[in-house]
Structures are given as structure tokens and as C-alpha cells.
mmCIF file of C-alpha atoms and ligand atoms in Angstrom:
data_model
loop_
_atom_site.group_PDB
_atom_site.id
_atom_site.type_symbol
_atom_site.label_atom_id
_atom_site.label_comp_id
_atom_site.label_asym_id
_atom_site.label_seq_id
_atom_site.Cartn_x
_atom_site.Cartn_y
_atom_site.Cartn_z
ATOM 1 C CA UNK A 271 111.588 131.427 106.255
ATOM 2 C CA UNK A 272 110.063 127.999 105.775
ATOM 3 C CA UNK A 273 107.340 126.729 108.052
ATOM 4 C CA UNK A 274 107.072 123.240 109.496
ATOM 5 C CA UNK A 275 104.318 122.586 106.977
ATOM 6 C CA UNK A 276 106.671 123.375 104.108
ATOM 7 C CA UNK A 277 109.592 121.451 105.564
ATOM 8 C CA UNK A 278 107.293 118.485 106.137
ATOM 9 C CA UNK A 279 107.015 117.964 102.385
ATOM 10 C CA UNK A 280 110.650 116.991 102.158
ATOM 11 C CA UNK A 281 111.271 115.687 105.701
ATOM 12 C CA UNK A 282 108.024 114.123 106.894
ATOM 13 C CA UNK A 283 109.531 111.877 109.566
ATOM 14 C CA UNK A 284 111.923 114.414 111.071
ATOM 15 C CA UNK A 285 109.267 117.105 111.210
ATOM 16 C CA UNK A 286 106.725 114.789 112.779
ATOM 17 C CA UNK A 287 109.146 113.786 115.535
ATOM 18 C CA UNK A 288 110.073 117.370 116.295
ATOM 19 C CA UNK A 289 106.503 118.603 116.200
ATOM 20 C CA UNK A 290 105.425 115.872 118.576
ATOM 21 C CA UNK A 291 108.090 116.745 121.063
ATOM 22 C CA UNK A 292 106.986 120.381 120.896
ATOM 23 C CA UNK A 293 103.240 119.923 121.154
ATOM 24 C CA UNK A 294 103.519 117.222 123.802
ATOM 25 C CA UNK A 295 106.004 119.343 125.711
ATOM 26 C CA UNK A 296 108.594 116.655 125.722
ATOM 27 C CA UNK A 297 111.510 118.682 124.559
ATOM 28 C CA UNK A 298 114.827 116.894 124.869
ATOM 29 C CA UNK A 299 117.927 118.540 126.326
ATOM 30 C CA UNK A 300 119.874 117.719 123.230
ATOM 31 C CA UNK A 301 118.988 116.865 119.662
ATOM 32 C CA UNK A 302 121.266 115.538 116.989
ATOM 33 C CA UNK A 303 120.141 116.501 113.485
ATOM 34 C CA UNK A 304 122.074 114.346 111.059
ATOM 35 C CA UNK A 305 121.940 113.782 107.330
ATOM 36 C CA UNK A 306 123.432 114.962 104.036
ATOM 37 C CA UNK A 307 123.958 118.627 103.158
ATOM 38 C CA UNK A 308 120.959 120.580 101.960
ATOM 39 C CA UNK A 309 118.311 118.534 103.735
ATOM 40 C CA UNK A 310 116.922 121.289 105.962
ATOM 41 C CA UNK A 311 118.763 120.670 109.235
ATOM 42 C CA UNK A 312 119.489 124.339 109.700
ATOM 43 C CA UNK A 313 115.947 125.442 108.814
ATOM 44 C CA UNK A 314 114.605 122.920 111.311
ATOM 45 C CA UNK A 315 116.896 124.379 113.996
ATOM 46 C CA UNK A 316 115.558 127.859 113.373
ATOM 47 C CA UNK A 317 111.939 126.727 113.306
ATOM 48 C CA UNK A 318 112.493 124.846 116.519
ATOM 49 C CA UNK A 319 114.136 127.804 118.242
ATOM 50 C CA UNK A 320 111.430 130.152 117.105
ATOM 51 C CA UNK A 321 108.709 127.955 118.500
ATOM 52 C CA UNK A 322 110.671 127.430 121.714
ATOM 53 C CA UNK A 323 110.978 131.158 122.386
ATOM 54 C CA UNK A 324 107.761 132.461 120.773
ATOM 55 C CA UNK A 325 105.626 134.554 123.125
ATOM 56 C CA UNK A 326 102.332 133.770 121.460
ATOM 57 C CA UNK A 327 102.165 130.072 122.007
ATOM 58 C CA UNK A 328 99.402 127.942 120.649
ATOM 59 C CA UNK A 329 99.490 124.705 122.533
ATOM 60 C CA UNK A 330 98.125 122.579 119.768
ATOM 61 C CA UNK A 331 100.337 123.846 116.984
ATOM 62 C CA UNK A 332 104.052 123.426 116.446
ATOM 63 C CA UNK A 333 104.196 126.602 114.374
ATOM 64 C CA UNK A 334 105.322 129.847 115.982
ATOM 65 C CA UNK A 335 103.321 133.050 115.549
ATOM 66 C CA UNK A 336 105.958 134.716 113.331
ATOM 67 C CA UNK A 337 104.711 138.102 114.495
ATOM 68 C CA UNK A 338 105.801 138.635 118.099
ATOM 69 C CA UNK A 339 109.023 140.559 118.825
ATOM 70 C CA UNK A 340 110.795 137.326 119.753
ATOM 71 C CA UNK A 341 109.953 135.602 116.488
ATOM 72 C CA UNK A 342 111.107 138.659 114.615
ATOM 73 C CA UNK A 343 114.393 138.842 116.492
ATOM 74 C CA UNK A 344 115.108 135.223 115.753
ATOM 75 C CA UNK A 345 114.283 135.716 112.112
ATOM 76 C CA UNK A 346 116.657 138.673 111.871
ATOM 77 C CA UNK A 347 119.360 136.682 113.642
ATOM 78 C CA UNK A 348 119.713 138.643 116.868
ATOM 79 C CA UNK A 349 118.022 136.878 119.717
ATOM 80 C CA UNK A 350 120.303 136.942 122.773
ATOM 81 C CA UNK A 351 119.434 133.429 123.910
ATOM 82 C CA UNK A 352 119.860 131.661 120.598
ATOM 83 C CA UNK A 353 123.472 130.947 119.804
ATOM 84 C CA UNK A 354 125.229 129.346 116.885
ATOM 85 C CA UNK A 355 128.569 127.670 117.348
ATOM 86 C CA UNK A 356 130.778 126.521 114.521
ATOM 87 C CA UNK A 357 134.385 125.394 114.179
ATOM 88 C CA UNK A 358 137.097 127.985 114.664
ATOM 89 C CA UNK A 359 139.793 126.576 112.431
ATOM 90 C CA UNK A 360 139.738 122.800 112.456
ATOM 91 C CA UNK A 361 137.682 122.176 115.581
ATOM 92 C CA UNK A 362 135.114 123.441 118.054
ATOM 93 C CA UNK A 363 137.021 124.030 121.247
ATOM 94 C CA UNK A 364 136.060 123.786 124.896
ATOM 95 C CA UNK A 365 136.702 127.517 125.278
ATOM 96 C CA UNK A 366 134.008 128.308 122.707
ATOM 97 C CA UNK A 367 131.416 126.406 124.733
ATOM 98 C CA UNK A 368 132.616 127.899 128.021
ATOM 99 C CA UNK A 369 132.555 131.392 126.620
ATOM 100 C CA UNK A 370 128.917 131.030 125.641
ATOM 101 C CA UNK A 371 127.964 129.568 128.965
ATOM 102 C CA UNK A 372 129.488 132.569 130.682
ATOM 103 C CA UNK A 373 127.614 134.883 128.375
ATOM 104 C CA UNK A 374 124.403 133.133 129.279
ATOM 105 C CA UNK A 375 125.098 133.529 132.971
ATOM 106 C CA UNK A 376 125.997 137.192 132.958
ATOM 107 C CA UNK A 377 123.984 138.938 130.302
ATOM 108 C CA UNK A 378 120.534 140.326 130.954
ATOM 109 C CA UNK A 379 118.352 137.480 129.936
ATOM 110 C CA UNK A 380 114.981 137.553 128.304
ATOM 111 C CA UNK A 381 114.077 134.280 129.955
ATOM 112 C CA UNK A 382 115.650 131.219 131.469
ATOM 113 C CA UNK A 383 115.480 129.474 128.110
ATOM 114 C CA UNK A 384 118.469 129.060 125.862
ATOM 115 C CA UNK A 385 119.207 127.278 122.647
ATOM 116 C CA UNK A 386 122.620 126.397 121.271
ATOM 117 C CA UNK A 387 122.947 125.240 117.713
ATOM 118 C CA UNK A 388 126.284 123.571 117.040
ATOM 119 C CA UNK A 389 127.118 123.326 113.346
ATOM 120 C CA UNK A 390 129.537 120.623 112.179
ATOM 121 C CA UNK A 391 129.203 119.103 115.620
ATOM 122 C CA UNK A 392 131.532 116.224 114.721
ATOM 123 C CA UNK A 393 134.329 118.772 114.997
ATOM 124 C CA UNK A 394 133.821 119.296 118.737
ATOM 125 C CA UNK A 395 136.846 118.222 120.712
ATOM 126 C CA UNK A 396 136.174 115.653 123.432
ATOM 127 C CA UNK A 397 136.535 118.364 126.061
ATOM 128 C CA UNK A 398 134.121 120.658 124.265
ATOM 129 C CA UNK A 399 131.538 117.902 123.947
ATOM 130 C CA UNK A 400 131.824 116.930 127.593
ATOM 131 C CA UNK A 401 131.564 120.518 128.688
ATOM 132 C CA UNK A 402 128.408 120.965 126.631
ATOM 133 C CA UNK A 403 126.756 117.827 127.981
ATOM 134 C CA UNK A 404 127.577 118.669 131.574
ATOM 135 C CA UNK A 405 125.972 122.043 131.122
ATOM 136 C CA UNK A 406 122.836 120.516 129.664
ATOM 137 C CA UNK A 407 122.450 118.238 132.625
ATOM 138 C CA UNK A 408 122.301 121.026 135.197
ATOM 139 C CA UNK A 409 118.729 120.692 136.426
ATOM 140 C CA UNK A 410 117.948 124.396 136.726
ATOM 141 C CA UNK A 411 118.600 124.974 133.074
ATOM 142 C CA UNK A 412 116.044 125.097 130.327
ATOM 143 C CA UNK A 413 118.741 124.780 127.743
ATOM 144 C CA UNK A 414 118.337 122.908 124.505
ATOM 145 C CA UNK A 415 121.301 121.978 122.360
ATOM 146 C CA UNK A 416 120.866 121.157 118.705
ATOM 147 C CA UNK A 417 123.892 119.463 117.216
ATOM 148 C CA UNK A 418 124.038 119.384 113.435
ATOM 149 C CA UNK A 419 126.251 116.996 111.530
ATOM 150 C CA UNK A 420 126.680 115.482 108.093
ATOM 151 C CA UNK A 421 129.026 112.849 109.530
ATOM 152 C CA UNK A 422 127.360 111.081 112.426
ATOM 153 C CA UNK A 423 129.910 108.259 112.277
ATOM 154 C CA UNK A 424 132.594 110.735 113.317
ATOM 155 C CA UNK A 425 130.727 111.716 116.485
ATOM 156 C CA UNK A 426 131.611 110.340 119.904
ATOM 157 C CA UNK A 427 129.300 107.552 121.055
ATOM 158 C CA UNK A 428 128.903 109.201 124.443
ATOM 159 C CA UNK A 429 127.449 112.261 122.724
ATOM 160 C CA UNK A 430 125.259 110.434 120.243
ATOM 161 C CA UNK A 431 123.713 108.269 122.945
ATOM 162 C CA UNK A 432 122.689 111.282 125.007
ATOM 163 C CA UNK A 433 120.979 113.103 122.149
ATOM 164 C CA UNK A 434 117.642 112.492 120.548
ATOM 165 C CA UNK A 435 118.604 111.605 117.007
ATOM 166 C CA UNK A 436 116.646 113.083 114.133
ATOM 167 C CA UNK A 437 117.611 111.887 110.692
ATOM 168 C CA UNK A 438 117.240 114.087 107.619
ATOM 169 C CA UNK A 439 117.032 112.420 104.216
ATOM 170 C CA UNK A 440 118.052 113.575 100.782
ATOM 171 C CA UNK A 441 115.132 114.654 98.727
ATOM 172 C CA UNK A 442 114.926 112.766 95.473
ATOM 173 C CA UNK A 443 115.886 114.900 92.487
ATOM 174 C CA UNK A 444 112.451 114.583 90.982
ATOM 175 C CA UNK A 445 110.637 115.653 94.141
ATOM 176 C CA UNK A 446 112.910 118.647 94.591
ATOM 177 C CA UNK A 447 112.525 119.569 90.941
ATOM 178 C CA UNK A 448 108.738 119.595 91.275
ATOM 179 C CA UNK A 449 108.881 121.697 94.414
ATOM 180 C CA UNK A 450 111.105 124.253 92.714
ATOM 181 C CA UNK A 451 108.769 124.455 89.736
ATOM 182 C CA UNK A 452 105.906 125.044 92.162
ATOM 183 C CA UNK A 453 107.880 127.919 93.616
ATOM 184 C CA UNK A 454 107.986 129.500 90.167
ATOM 185 C CA UNK A 455 111.577 128.740 89.144
ATOM 186 C CA UNK A 456 112.216 128.262 85.418
ATOM 187 C CA UNK A 457 112.541 124.649 84.330
ATOM 188 C CA UNK A 458 116.246 124.746 83.517
ATOM 189 C CA UNK A 459 117.122 126.436 86.807
ATOM 190 C CA UNK A 460 114.977 124.024 88.818
ATOM 191 C CA UNK A 461 116.689 121.170 87.014
ATOM 192 C CA UNK A 462 120.122 122.537 87.793
ATOM 193 C CA UNK A 463 119.458 123.053 91.513
ATOM 194 C CA UNK A 464 117.848 119.629 91.809
ATOM 195 C CA UNK A 465 120.875 117.984 90.218
ATOM 196 C CA UNK A 466 123.143 119.886 92.619
ATOM 197 C CA UNK A 467 121.023 118.535 95.491
ATOM 198 C CA UNK A 468 120.392 121.928 97.025
ATOM 199 C CA UNK A 469 117.344 122.315 99.212
ATOM 200 C CA UNK A 470 114.363 124.512 98.401
ATOM 201 C CA UNK A 471 115.495 127.381 100.583
ATOM 202 C CA UNK A 472 119.043 127.408 99.180
ATOM 203 C CA UNK A 473 117.676 127.200 95.653
ATOM 204 C CA UNK A 474 115.343 130.140 96.105
ATOM 205 C CA UNK A 475 118.124 132.225 97.611
ATOM 206 C CA UNK A 476 120.576 131.370 94.837
ATOM 207 C CA UNK A 477 117.983 132.098 92.217
ATOM 208 C CA UNK A 478 117.705 135.657 93.557
ATOM 209 C CA UNK A 479 121.445 136.060 93.869
ATOM 210 C CA UNK A 480 123.251 138.203 91.277
ATOM 211 C CA UNK A 481 126.483 136.372 91.994
ATOM 212 C CA UNK A 482 124.892 133.128 90.885
ATOM 213 C CA UNK A 483 123.411 134.630 87.701
ATOM 214 C CA UNK A 484 126.863 135.922 86.802
ATOM 215 C CA UNK A 485 128.506 132.621 87.765
ATOM 216 C CA UNK A 486 126.243 130.752 85.391
ATOM 217 C CA UNK A 487 127.120 133.122 82.535
ATOM 218 C CA UNK A 488 130.826 132.915 83.194
ATOM 219 C CA UNK A 489 130.751 129.126 83.135
ATOM 220 C CA UNK A 490 128.948 129.243 79.773
ATOM 221 C CA UNK A 491 131.593 131.608 78.439
ATOM 222 C CA UNK A 492 134.348 129.386 79.760
ATOM 223 C CA UNK A 493 132.748 126.445 77.959
ATOM 224 C CA UNK A 494 132.620 128.512 74.759
ATOM 225 C CA UNK A 495 136.343 129.189 75.099
ATOM 226 C CA UNK A 496 137.589 125.706 75.942
ATOM 227 C CA UNK A 497 135.394 124.017 73.332
ATOM 228 C CA UNK A 498 136.811 126.229 70.597
ATOM 229 C CA UNK A 499 140.397 125.422 69.499
ATOM 230 C CA UNK A 500 140.941 128.989 68.304
ATOM 231 C CA UNK A 501 140.001 130.487 71.680
ATOM 232 C CA UNK A 502 142.075 130.687 74.842
ATOM 233 C CA UNK A 503 140.438 129.209 77.926
ATOM 234 C CA UNK A 504 143.560 129.778 79.979
ATOM 235 C CA UNK A 505 143.419 133.518 79.368
ATOM 236 C CA UNK A 506 139.708 133.584 80.191
ATOM 237 C CA UNK A 507 140.408 131.735 83.416
ATOM 238 C CA UNK A 508 142.678 134.528 84.578
ATOM 239 C CA UNK A 509 140.851 137.492 83.110
ATOM 240 C CA UNK A 510 137.313 136.585 84.161
ATOM 241 C CA UNK A 511 136.775 133.274 85.860
ATOM 242 C CA UNK A 512 139.134 133.582 88.821
ATOM 243 C CA UNK A 513 137.926 137.114 89.459
ATOM 244 C CA UNK A 514 134.389 135.881 89.983
ATOM 245 C CA UNK A 515 135.009 132.561 91.694
ATOM 246 C CA UNK A 516 137.097 133.440 94.712
ATOM 247 C CA UNK A 517 138.014 131.181 97.586
ATOM 248 C CA UNK A 518 137.602 127.457 97.773
ATOM 249 C CA UNK A 519 133.866 127.411 98.336
ATOM 250 C CA UNK A 520 133.051 129.481 95.258
ATOM 251 C CA UNK A 521 135.570 127.583 93.139
ATOM 252 C CA UNK A 522 134.009 124.339 94.234
ATOM 253 C CA UNK A 523 130.607 125.666 93.256
ATOM 254 C CA UNK A 524 131.968 126.634 89.820
ATOM 255 C CA UNK A 525 133.278 123.091 89.405
ATOM 256 C CA UNK A 526 129.819 121.737 90.208
ATOM 257 C CA UNK A 527 128.429 123.882 87.390
ATOM 258 C CA UNK A 528 131.124 122.662 84.989
ATOM 259 C CA UNK A 529 130.407 119.109 86.005
ATOM 260 C CA UNK A 530 126.789 119.485 84.889
ATOM 261 C CA UNK A 531 127.976 120.507 81.415
ATOM 262 C CA UNK A 532 130.061 117.394 80.956
ATOM 263 C CA UNK A 533 127.448 115.106 82.489
ATOM 264 C CA UNK A 534 124.985 116.543 79.988
ATOM 265 C CA UNK A 535 127.415 115.840 77.149
ATOM 266 C CA UNK A 536 127.596 112.227 78.294
ATOM 267 C CA UNK A 537 123.789 112.052 78.382
ATOM 268 C CA UNK A 538 123.612 113.478 74.894
ATOM 269 C CA UNK A 539 126.117 110.942 73.565
ATOM 270 C CA UNK A 540 124.096 108.149 75.129
ATOM 271 C CA UNK A 541 120.825 109.529 73.724
ATOM 272 C CA UNK A 542 119.526 109.985 77.248
ATOM 273 C CA UNK A 543 117.978 113.351 76.543
ATOM 274 C CA UNK A 544 115.579 113.022 79.451
ATOM 275 C CA UNK A 545 118.589 113.222 81.798
ATOM 276 C CA UNK A 546 119.873 116.497 80.387
ATOM 277 C CA UNK A 547 119.929 119.260 82.991
ATOM 278 C CA UNK A 548 120.804 122.303 80.888
ATOM 279 C CA UNK A 549 117.708 122.112 78.751
ATOM 280 C CA UNK A 550 118.033 125.818 77.932
ATOM 281 C CA UNK A 551 121.488 125.180 76.403
ATOM 282 C CA UNK A 552 120.616 122.469 73.876
ATOM 283 C CA UNK A 553 122.205 124.333 70.955
ATOM 284 C CA UNK A 554 125.530 124.557 72.711
ATOM 285 C CA UNK A 555 125.372 120.974 73.953
ATOM 286 C CA UNK A 556 124.673 119.729 70.413
ATOM 287 C CA UNK A 557 127.597 121.735 69.113
ATOM 288 C CA UNK A 558 130.003 120.671 71.897
ATOM 289 C CA UNK A 559 129.155 116.995 71.640
ATOM 290 C CA UNK A 560 130.779 116.969 68.192
ATOM 291 C CA UNK A 561 133.925 118.395 69.754
ATOM 292 C CA UNK A 562 134.116 116.039 72.753
ATOM 293 C CA UNK A 563 133.712 112.289 72.336
ATOM 294 C CA UNK A 564 131.931 110.173 74.920
ATOM 295 C CA UNK A 565 135.153 108.801 76.361
ATOM 296 C CA UNK A 566 136.705 112.273 76.450
ATOM 297 C CA UNK A 567 133.647 113.625 78.263
ATOM 298 C CA UNK A 568 133.990 110.868 80.858
ATOM 299 C CA UNK A 569 137.686 111.584 81.312
ATOM 300 C CA UNK A 570 136.957 115.278 81.761
ATOM 301 C CA UNK A 571 134.330 114.514 84.418
ATOM 302 C CA UNK A 572 137.045 112.593 86.215
ATOM 303 C CA UNK A 573 139.389 115.600 85.878
ATOM 304 C CA UNK A 574 136.774 117.948 87.326
ATOM 305 C CA UNK A 575 136.133 115.640 90.277
ATOM 306 C CA UNK A 576 139.858 115.374 90.743
ATOM 307 C CA UNK A 577 140.115 119.162 90.861
ATOM 308 C CA UNK A 578 137.408 119.245 93.536
ATOM 309 C CA UNK A 579 139.477 116.772 95.543
ATOM 310 C CA UNK A 580 142.601 118.878 95.108
ATOM 311 C CA UNK A 581 140.792 121.964 96.411
ATOM 312 C CA UNK A 582 139.630 119.995 99.429
ATOM 313 C CA UNK A 583 143.220 118.876 100.001
ATOM 314 C CA UNK A 584 144.469 122.454 99.961
ATOM 315 C CA UNK A 585 146.309 122.341 96.642
ATOM 316 C CA UNK A 586 146.781 125.933 95.503
ATOM 317 C CA UNK A 587 143.457 126.825 93.833
ATOM 318 C CA UNK A 588 144.964 128.736 90.902
ATOM 319 C CA UNK A 589 147.298 125.860 90.080
ATOM 320 C CA UNK A 590 144.494 123.314 90.305
ATOM 321 C CA UNK A 591 142.267 125.404 88.030
ATOM 322 C CA UNK A 592 145.044 126.077 85.516
ATOM 323 C CA UNK A 593 145.730 122.367 85.241
ATOM 324 C CA UNK A 594 142.032 121.641 84.728
ATOM 325 C CA UNK A 595 141.622 124.246 81.989
ATOM 326 C CA UNK A 596 144.550 122.765 80.090
ATOM 327 C CA UNK A 597 142.742 119.403 80.159
ATOM 328 C CA UNK A 598 139.437 120.925 79.079
ATOM 329 C CA UNK A 599 140.810 123.067 76.252
ATOM 330 C CA UNK A 600 140.215 121.493 72.799
HETATM 331 ZN ZN1 ZN B 106 106.107 134.459 118.096
#
């Protein structure tokens, strides 16, 4: 897991604010971590919780010891007083908050301290949000709520105004790229993750993930098929692609990979070689850019983005992908 020191490289302001509130013992009842995806909001929540519960406290440092049983339980995801709440279906309901509060009251507690982390907090119903805030205001409680959102404008004003707001910023591509290189990732992979705006942690995990390695290969093979008039991309979609990319999230990820290919083709057409992400695939890109003109590449980028939109709007994934492949096939 990252440390504050590591997270500080990408989120200096957020980390400084949180560290100050820890070391000066001015912990708020509720924090609102807001900012784009992949900016470390979740890592910050874990670091915060670990320091809050750690048994080996060092008053002057915001870091936890990482060695005591409590730190280890948090790291392995089973500390009884740290709870994660996320939407069930479309929203986070009052019952979900109430259920947790009951749990906290009845179960054998390690201490009086509790932390809730609410993911996608903008999806709390008004009742759920009010229930949560009421609970936080009970004076006997040492409860901290961390609300995480990518869409602060969709949050209720009454909630936002009662939280300490901590903003997380997108890391610039270049900065992220350098950090990934420092972590030992190959250039082309670092480039790819940076262009997908993942954070360091997500990138390192993906890099170790067999599913991702396979995903990358399958997208290359799909490109080989659709760029070749004598091959059948449609068949490949059904025989290989849809077997690997399952469910909307994975399909969306696959579309992000495809998008990079066509953005690179545009860069190549415009002689902007310094913008090319797939630097390990130059031979293919050279070859494909004779098959796809600049304006076609732009149209196909539009088609891919359109397919992402369709997935988000619950169009049947197979149909959306079939339609896309027919557009891509030369
Ligand atoms: Zn500890």
C-alpha cells in the first residue's frame, strides 16, 4: 500500500491538509474527498483509517506503523470498525447506513473509534445522508465518515457544507508517466497507463494482472483482423474478444485500449510521433496508417466513444460491439 509520502507526490495539497488534521489532532467528523477517478481518494481513505486506528502512534508523524495487528487487519481488509459503503443498485439507501450503525452498537468493539468510507457518496438518498450526519453529530461518538465522490455538484449542499472538503487533482500525464517509469514499468506500458489516466497504484496492479496482459494481446489481434480486408473481425469478436471482455466494465476498458490505437493513428498521420502511446507497436501503426486515412481514423474514434456511451446507457453490449466492429472492419 502507498504511504502518505508516496501519495504526496501526486496530491501535495490534499495530503498536507489530511496530515495536518492528523498530527494536530483536529480530525473532522466528516471528510469529503472529491475529484476525478484515479486520483488516490481511496488510497487516502485507507491511509487515514490506518493512522486513525494504529496502536503504535507517533505523535509527530502522520504515517501509521504498518506493523501492529490493527494496521495489518486494515491492510487485509478485515478491521471490524472500518466499513465501506457503496450503492446497492442505483443508490445508497437509509437502511444501509442504519444497518451499519446497528452493527457498530452491538458487535464486540475493539475501541470506540469507527470509520465509514462511503464510495460514490453522491448516490446517497436524502434520508441516507441525513441519517449519516445525525449519527456523526452524536457527541459520544468518535466516528469519522469519509465520503468519496467524483461528482461533487450532485451532492446535497447540506452534506457538503458539513464536511471538510479535500480536493484531489488529476495528475498530469507526464508526471504520472515519470512516476511509473520510476516504479520500473516498461516505457510503452507506462505510456499507456498515463494516457488512460490511471493512478500509480492501479497501474502497478494492472501491470501484474494476467487478465490485462491477455486483454492487451487480444486488442492487438482484433486490430490485426479489422485492419485486414481478408480477415473477419466479426468472427474474432465472438470467438475471442467477448469471451475475455465480459460485463460492461471490462468492455469499457477494452474500448479504452482500442481508442489508444486510433488516437495513435491520428498522431501518426499528423506527424506527431511524440504523442504516440503504443511505442512498442510502431510497425503495426505504420502499416495500419496506410489502411485508415486521417478522417477515417477520426470517425472511428467517434464510433468508439459512441460505443462507450451506448454501454453506459445500457444498450445490449453484444449488439453495441457488433455494430462497432462492422465500422472498424476494412
Ligand atoms: Zn499500526
